[in-house]
Amino acid sequence: MYTQTNALWLRLNSYAAVSFLILLVCGALTLGLPLREGSERAAQQMFTIMAISRAQSVEAWMRHAQGVAWHAALRPGLRALLVKKDAVTDQHDADQLLAASMGTTGDTVALSLVSASGALVAHAGIAIPADLAAEALKSGGEVYVSPPMPVGTRECVLISVPVTDHVAAETHFMPYAARRAAVLGRILLLRDLSYLQRLLFSGGAAGLSASCVLSMEDGHLFGNGRKEGRLFAEAMRRARKGENGLLLDEDTAHAFAGVGWRGWGLVTTIPLRMLHASANEGFWSLIWGTLAVYLLCMGGFYVLSRPLAGRILLHTQELEHEVDERRTTQEKLEKAHELLQAAYARRRELAGEILNMQEQMRHSLATELHDNAGQQLTTLLLSLDYAQKKAQAGEMDVNELCAVLERAAATVQSLQKDIRRMSHGLYPPALDLAGLSHSIRQLCRDFESAGLRIHFSGTELPPASEESALALYRIAQEALTNIVRHAQAGEVHIALQRREQSVVLTIEDDGRGFDATAAGEKAGHLGLRLMQERARHCSGAVTFESAPGQGTLVLVEIPLQGATDA
C-alpha cells in the first residue's frame, strides 16, 4: 500500500512537473521575447532622439556664437572707428564695446576688431593666435569658422564675420567683387569648446555612455568616437545632408542627425550590447524568475499553489507597468520633439516674414525718396538754373528773383519736413532725448490726425534699457497702426505705469474687435507675432483680450532690467 501510494505520488508529481515546465517555458518565451524586442526598439529610438537633441543643441550653440559676432560687427561705434569718422569712439571705448559684447556665459574668451589690412583695431579677452587670425582674414566677405584648435589650455574655435559698409554691402545687385570691396574689417570671436565638449561627450538623459563625432563644413571631424568604417561614413554622409536616423551592423549602432548649420553633421556611436543592456537584463531577469517559480511550484505543489499564483500575477503586473512607463516616456519624448520642430518652423517662418517686411520697407522708402524728394530737388534745380540764366542776362528784376528764391525756400522746407518725417518713422529721436512717456505721447498726437480720440496717461518711469524702451514704443506704434487699419475705433485709452519691478503698457480701443484665440492659432498676423516677439526678447509678455464687437485690450508687461541674454 505504501509502495502504491508512493508511486502514485511520484506519478502525479511527474505530471505536474511536465505540465508546469511546458506552461512556464511557453509563458517565458511568449512574454519575454516581445518584451525584449520592444525594449530594444525603445532604446534605439531613445538613442536616435538623443543624437537629434545633441545636434539641435550644437546648432543653437553655433548660432548663438555667430550672433555674438554679428552683434559686435553691427555696432556703429566699431564701424565708425574703422572708417575714422567718429571722433567720440576711441581705443578704450572700442575695447569696452567688445568686452560688453562678449557676454557673461564665459564661452567667448576673446573678441577682436581688425581692419581689412589685418591691423588690430580693438581687442578684449585673451590673445588670439596670429595664424588663426591670418586664416580668417582670407575669407573676404564670408563668415569663417575654423576647425577646433588648442589655445593655451583651452580647445577653441574661431568665428569671423565681416564688418561692412551698410550702403555698399547690403546692395544685392552689386557684383561680388564690389561687395568684397565694401568689407571694412572683421570681427574675430574666439569661442571656448568646453561647453560643447560636455554637451557632446556626456552620457545624456538616458545614461548611455556613447561616443560622438561632429563633422564641420570643411570635413573636419571633431569628437571622441570612432571616425572610420563604411557604416560610419554612410551615417556621416546622411547627417551632413540633414537627415536623421539610425544605422545598425552586427555589433555597433550609429545614430546620425543633421545639425542644420552650414552642412554640419553629427554621428553618435554605441556598442549594441550596451544599447540593449537594459533589454537583456530584463529578459534574463524574467528567465531566472521563471525558473525560480518552477522550482517553487515543484517543491510545494499542493501547499503553495495559491500563493504561487498570486506571485506570478504580481510579477506580470510589474512587467506590464514597466512597459507602460517606457511607452509613456517614449511618447513624451516624441511629443517634445514634435513641439521643438514646430517651434523651429514657426521661428523660421517669422524670420522670412521679417525679411520680406524689411524689403517692403526699403522699397517704400526708395519709392518715396524717388517720387517725392527726387522730384522736388529736380524742380528746385530747374528753378534756380532758370533764375540764374535770367539774372545773368539781365531779364529778371529783383522782385522776380525774390519770388523765385521764396518758392525755392518753400520747396526746401517741404523737403526738410518730408526727410524729418521719414527719419522719425525709422527711429524716434525723442525716445533718447525726452524718454519713453514723452515719445508715446507724441506718437498719440501723430495718430490723432487719422481721426482717433486718444487718451494717454502716464508719467516718466525710471530709466529702463534702451532695448526695452524701443520695444514698448514699437508695440504701441504697431497697436495704433492696427487700430487705424482694422478696428474702426473711435476712442483709444493708453496707460503707461510701473507695477512693482515691471513696466506695464495697456492699449484699449472700442473697435470691432477680433477672435484672439483663432488669431493666435492661425498663420499670418505678422503684426501680433512681432509684438509678442519684441516683448519675449525683453523677458516680457503680451496679452490680447478681444472678441468680435467688444473692442480690444493689449496688455504689455516688461521687467525694468530689460532684455536678458538669449
Tab-separated table of C-alpha atoms in Angstrom, residues 289-466:
chain	number	residue	atom	x	y	z
A	289	GLY	CA	12.304	34.345	-12.187
A	290	THR	CA	10.504	31.719	-14.236
A	291	LEU	CA	12.963	29.059	-13.133
A	292	ALA	CA	12.512	30.079	-9.518
A	293	VAL	CA	8.756	29.886	-9.903
A	294	TYR	CA	9.086	26.419	-11.439
A	295	LEU	CA	11.222	25.187	-8.551
A	296	LEU	CA	8.821	26.654	-6.015
A	297	CYS	CA	5.899	25.009	-7.755
A	298	MET	CA	7.636	21.658	-7.757
A	299	GLY	CA	8.682	21.986	-4.124
A	300	GLY	CA	5.222	22.861	-2.818
A	301	PHE	CA	2.681	21.984	-5.469
A	302	TYR	CA	-0.130	21.332	-3.029
A	303	VAL	CA	0.740	23.733	-0.250
A	304	LEU	CA	1.924	26.754	-2.214
A	305	SER	CA	-0.335	26.610	-5.292
A	306	ARG	CA	-2.481	29.630	-4.370
A	307	PRO	CA	0.339	31.940	-3.083
A	308	LEU	CA	2.400	30.998	-6.108
A	309	ALA	CA	-0.374	32.092	-8.484
A	310	GLY	CA	-0.547	35.395	-6.647
A	311	ARG	CA	3.185	35.928	-7.016
A	312	ILE	CA	3.070	35.170	-10.760
A	313	LEU	CA	0.237	37.641	-11.198
A	314	LEU	CA	2.094	40.309	-9.257
A	315	HIS	CA	5.232	39.766	-11.288
A	316	THR	CA	3.280	40.042	-14.538
A	317	GLN	CA	1.691	43.302	-13.411
A	318	GLU	CA	5.093	44.751	-12.559
A	319	LEU	CA	6.385	43.894	-16.013
A	320	GLU	CA	3.343	45.467	-17.674
A	321	HIS	CA	3.772	48.574	-15.547
A	322	GLU	CA	7.413	48.858	-16.619
A	323	VAL	CA	6.440	48.502	-20.286
A	324	ASP	CA	3.727	51.183	-19.884
A	325	GLU	CA	6.193	53.564	-18.258
A	326	ARG	CA	8.668	53.104	-21.090
A	327	ARG	CA	5.932	53.592	-23.683
A	328	THR	CA	4.742	56.760	-21.902
A	329	THR	CA	8.290	58.087	-21.747
A	330	GLN	CA	8.748	57.367	-25.442
A	331	GLU	CA	5.501	59.182	-26.345
A	332	LYS	CA	6.529	62.198	-24.244
A	333	LEU	CA	9.908	62.344	-25.968
A	334	GLU	CA	8.295	62.124	-29.415
A	335	LYS	CA	5.793	64.845	-28.497
A	336	ALA	CA	8.575	67.089	-27.171
A	337	HIS	CA	10.499	66.533	-30.391
A	338	GLU	CA	7.444	67.496	-32.458
A	339	LEU	CA	6.980	70.643	-30.368
A	340	LEU	CA	10.626	71.593	-30.895
A	341	GLN	CA	10.305	71.082	-34.632
A	342	ALA	CA	7.089	73.149	-34.728
A	343	ALA	CA	8.699	75.958	-32.720
A	344	TYR	CA	11.720	75.932	-35.034
A	345	ALA	CA	9.428	76.070	-38.093
A	346	ARG	CA	7.492	78.990	-36.594
A	347	ARG	CA	10.718	80.897	-35.889
A	348	ARG	CA	11.979	80.238	-39.419
A	349	GLU	CA	8.650	81.383	-40.911
A	350	LEU	CA	8.717	84.528	-38.776
A	351	ALA	CA	12.277	85.270	-39.880
A	352	GLY	CA	11.205	85.029	-43.525
A	353	GLU	CA	8.263	87.317	-42.969
A	354	ILE	CA	10.504	89.864	-41.220
A	355	LEU	CA	12.913	89.821	-44.171
A	356	ASN	CA	10.004	90.376	-46.578
A	357	MET	CA	8.756	93.235	-44.422
A	358	GLN	CA	12.217	94.820	-44.415
A	359	GLU	CA	12.394	94.598	-48.200
A	360	GLN	CA	8.942	96.176	-48.495
A	361	MET	CA	10.017	98.975	-46.150
A	362	ARG	CA	13.151	99.604	-48.191
A	363	HIS	CA	11.142	99.592	-51.414
A	364	SER	CA	8.638	102.041	-49.936
A	365	LEU	CA	11.413	104.338	-48.674
A	366	ALA	CA	13.208	104.241	-52.039
A	367	THR	CA	9.956	104.983	-53.890
A	368	GLU	CA	9.143	107.897	-51.618
A	369	LEU	CA	12.655	109.339	-51.983
A	370	HIS	CA	12.499	108.999	-55.756
A	371	ASP	CA	8.933	110.180	-56.355
A	372	ASN	CA	8.810	112.936	-53.718
A	373	ALA	CA	12.231	114.155	-52.671
A	374	GLY	CA	13.794	113.497	-56.068
A	375	GLN	CA	11.117	115.394	-57.959
A	376	GLN	CA	11.254	118.312	-55.517
A	377	LEU	CA	15.041	118.528	-55.879
A	378	THR	CA	14.722	118.414	-59.670
A	379	THR	CA	12.143	121.216	-59.612
A	380	LEU	CA	14.353	123.255	-57.278
A	381	LEU	CA	17.385	122.754	-59.520
A	382	LEU	CA	15.495	123.790	-62.656
A	383	SER	CA	14.024	126.828	-60.925
A	384	LEU	CA	17.391	128.048	-59.644
A	385	ASP	CA	19.030	127.391	-63.003
A	386	TYR	CA	16.313	129.377	-64.752
A	387	ALA	CA	16.711	132.268	-62.287
A	388	GLN	CA	20.492	132.228	-62.732
A	389	LYS	CA	20.268	132.439	-66.518
A	390	LYS	CA	17.651	135.206	-66.412
A	391	ALA	CA	19.610	137.196	-63.838
A	392	GLN	CA	22.844	136.908	-65.847
A	393	ALA	CA	21.056	138.059	-68.976
A	394	GLY	CA	19.532	140.987	-67.109
A	395	GLU	CA	15.979	139.845	-67.918
A	396	MET	CA	14.829	139.403	-64.288
A	397	ASP	CA	14.377	142.187	-61.775
A	398	VAL	CA	14.869	141.926	-58.024
A	399	ASN	CA	11.197	141.210	-57.259
A	400	GLU	CA	11.026	138.271	-59.667
A	401	LEU	CA	14.306	136.927	-58.311
A	402	CYS	CA	12.982	137.189	-54.732
A	403	ALA	CA	9.816	135.343	-55.756
A	404	VAL	CA	11.873	132.526	-57.293
A	405	LEU	CA	14.026	132.301	-54.166
A	406	GLU	CA	10.928	132.251	-51.919
A	407	ARG	CA	9.490	129.352	-53.907
A	408	ALA	CA	12.860	127.567	-53.687
A	409	ALA	CA	12.930	128.119	-49.909
A	410	ALA	CA	9.402	126.719	-49.629
A	411	THR	CA	10.480	123.655	-51.613
A	412	VAL	CA	13.496	123.155	-49.324
A	413	GLN	CA	11.271	123.471	-46.234
A	414	SER	CA	8.817	120.916	-47.661
A	415	LEU	CA	11.683	118.577	-48.481
A	416	GLN	CA	13.091	119.080	-44.961
A	417	LYS	CA	9.726	118.133	-43.432
A	418	ASP	CA	9.498	115.006	-45.595
A	419	ILE	CA	13.004	113.898	-44.623
A	420	ARG	CA	12.277	114.581	-40.920
A	421	ARG	CA	9.046	112.563	-41.190
A	422	MET	CA	10.855	109.610	-42.818
A	423	SER	CA	13.632	109.818	-40.217
A	424	HIS	CA	11.122	109.796	-37.353
A	425	GLY	CA	9.435	106.771	-38.911
A	426	LEU	CA	12.708	104.845	-38.963
A	427	TYR	CA	13.675	105.714	-35.370
A	428	PRO	CA	12.031	108.127	-32.890
A	429	PRO	CA	14.716	110.621	-31.745
A	430	ALA	CA	12.519	111.727	-28.844
A	431	LEU	CA	12.977	108.288	-27.280
A	432	ASP	CA	16.616	109.111	-26.455
A	433	LEU	CA	16.100	112.803	-25.769
A	434	ALA	CA	12.811	113.029	-23.845
A	435	GLY	CA	12.100	109.474	-22.667
A	436	LEU	CA	9.502	106.780	-23.295
A	437	SER	CA	6.446	108.571	-21.886
A	438	HIS	CA	7.007	111.712	-23.959
A	439	SER	CA	7.653	109.626	-27.117
A	440	ILE	CA	4.390	107.668	-26.738
A	441	ARG	CA	2.524	110.910	-26.071
A	442	GLN	CA	3.963	112.379	-29.300
A	443	LEU	CA	3.021	109.152	-31.109
A	444	CYS	CA	-0.575	109.584	-29.913
A	445	ARG	CA	-0.648	113.125	-31.311
A	446	ASP	CA	0.563	111.844	-34.675
A	447	PHE	CA	-2.197	109.202	-34.840
A	448	GLU	CA	-4.914	111.667	-33.799
A	449	SER	CA	-4.641	113.116	-37.305
A	450	ALA	CA	-6.251	109.851	-38.519
A	451	GLY	CA	-9.486	110.723	-36.651
A	452	LEU	CA	-8.844	108.849	-33.391
A	453	ARG	CA	-9.513	110.316	-29.958
A	454	ILE	CA	-6.589	109.060	-27.905
A	455	HIS	CA	-6.403	109.458	-24.123
A	456	PHE	CA	-2.909	108.906	-22.767
A	457	SER	CA	-1.984	108.726	-19.089
A	458	GLY	CA	1.452	108.038	-17.721
A	459	THR	CA	4.459	109.568	-16.104
A	460	GLU	CA	8.117	109.186	-16.906
A	461	LEU	CA	9.396	105.942	-15.384
A	462	PRO	CA	12.850	105.059	-14.043
A	463	PRO	CA	15.280	104.560	-16.930
A	464	ALA	CA	14.829	101.131	-18.490
A	465	SER	CA	17.210	99.641	-21.015
A	466	GLU	CA	17.252	101.162	-24.497
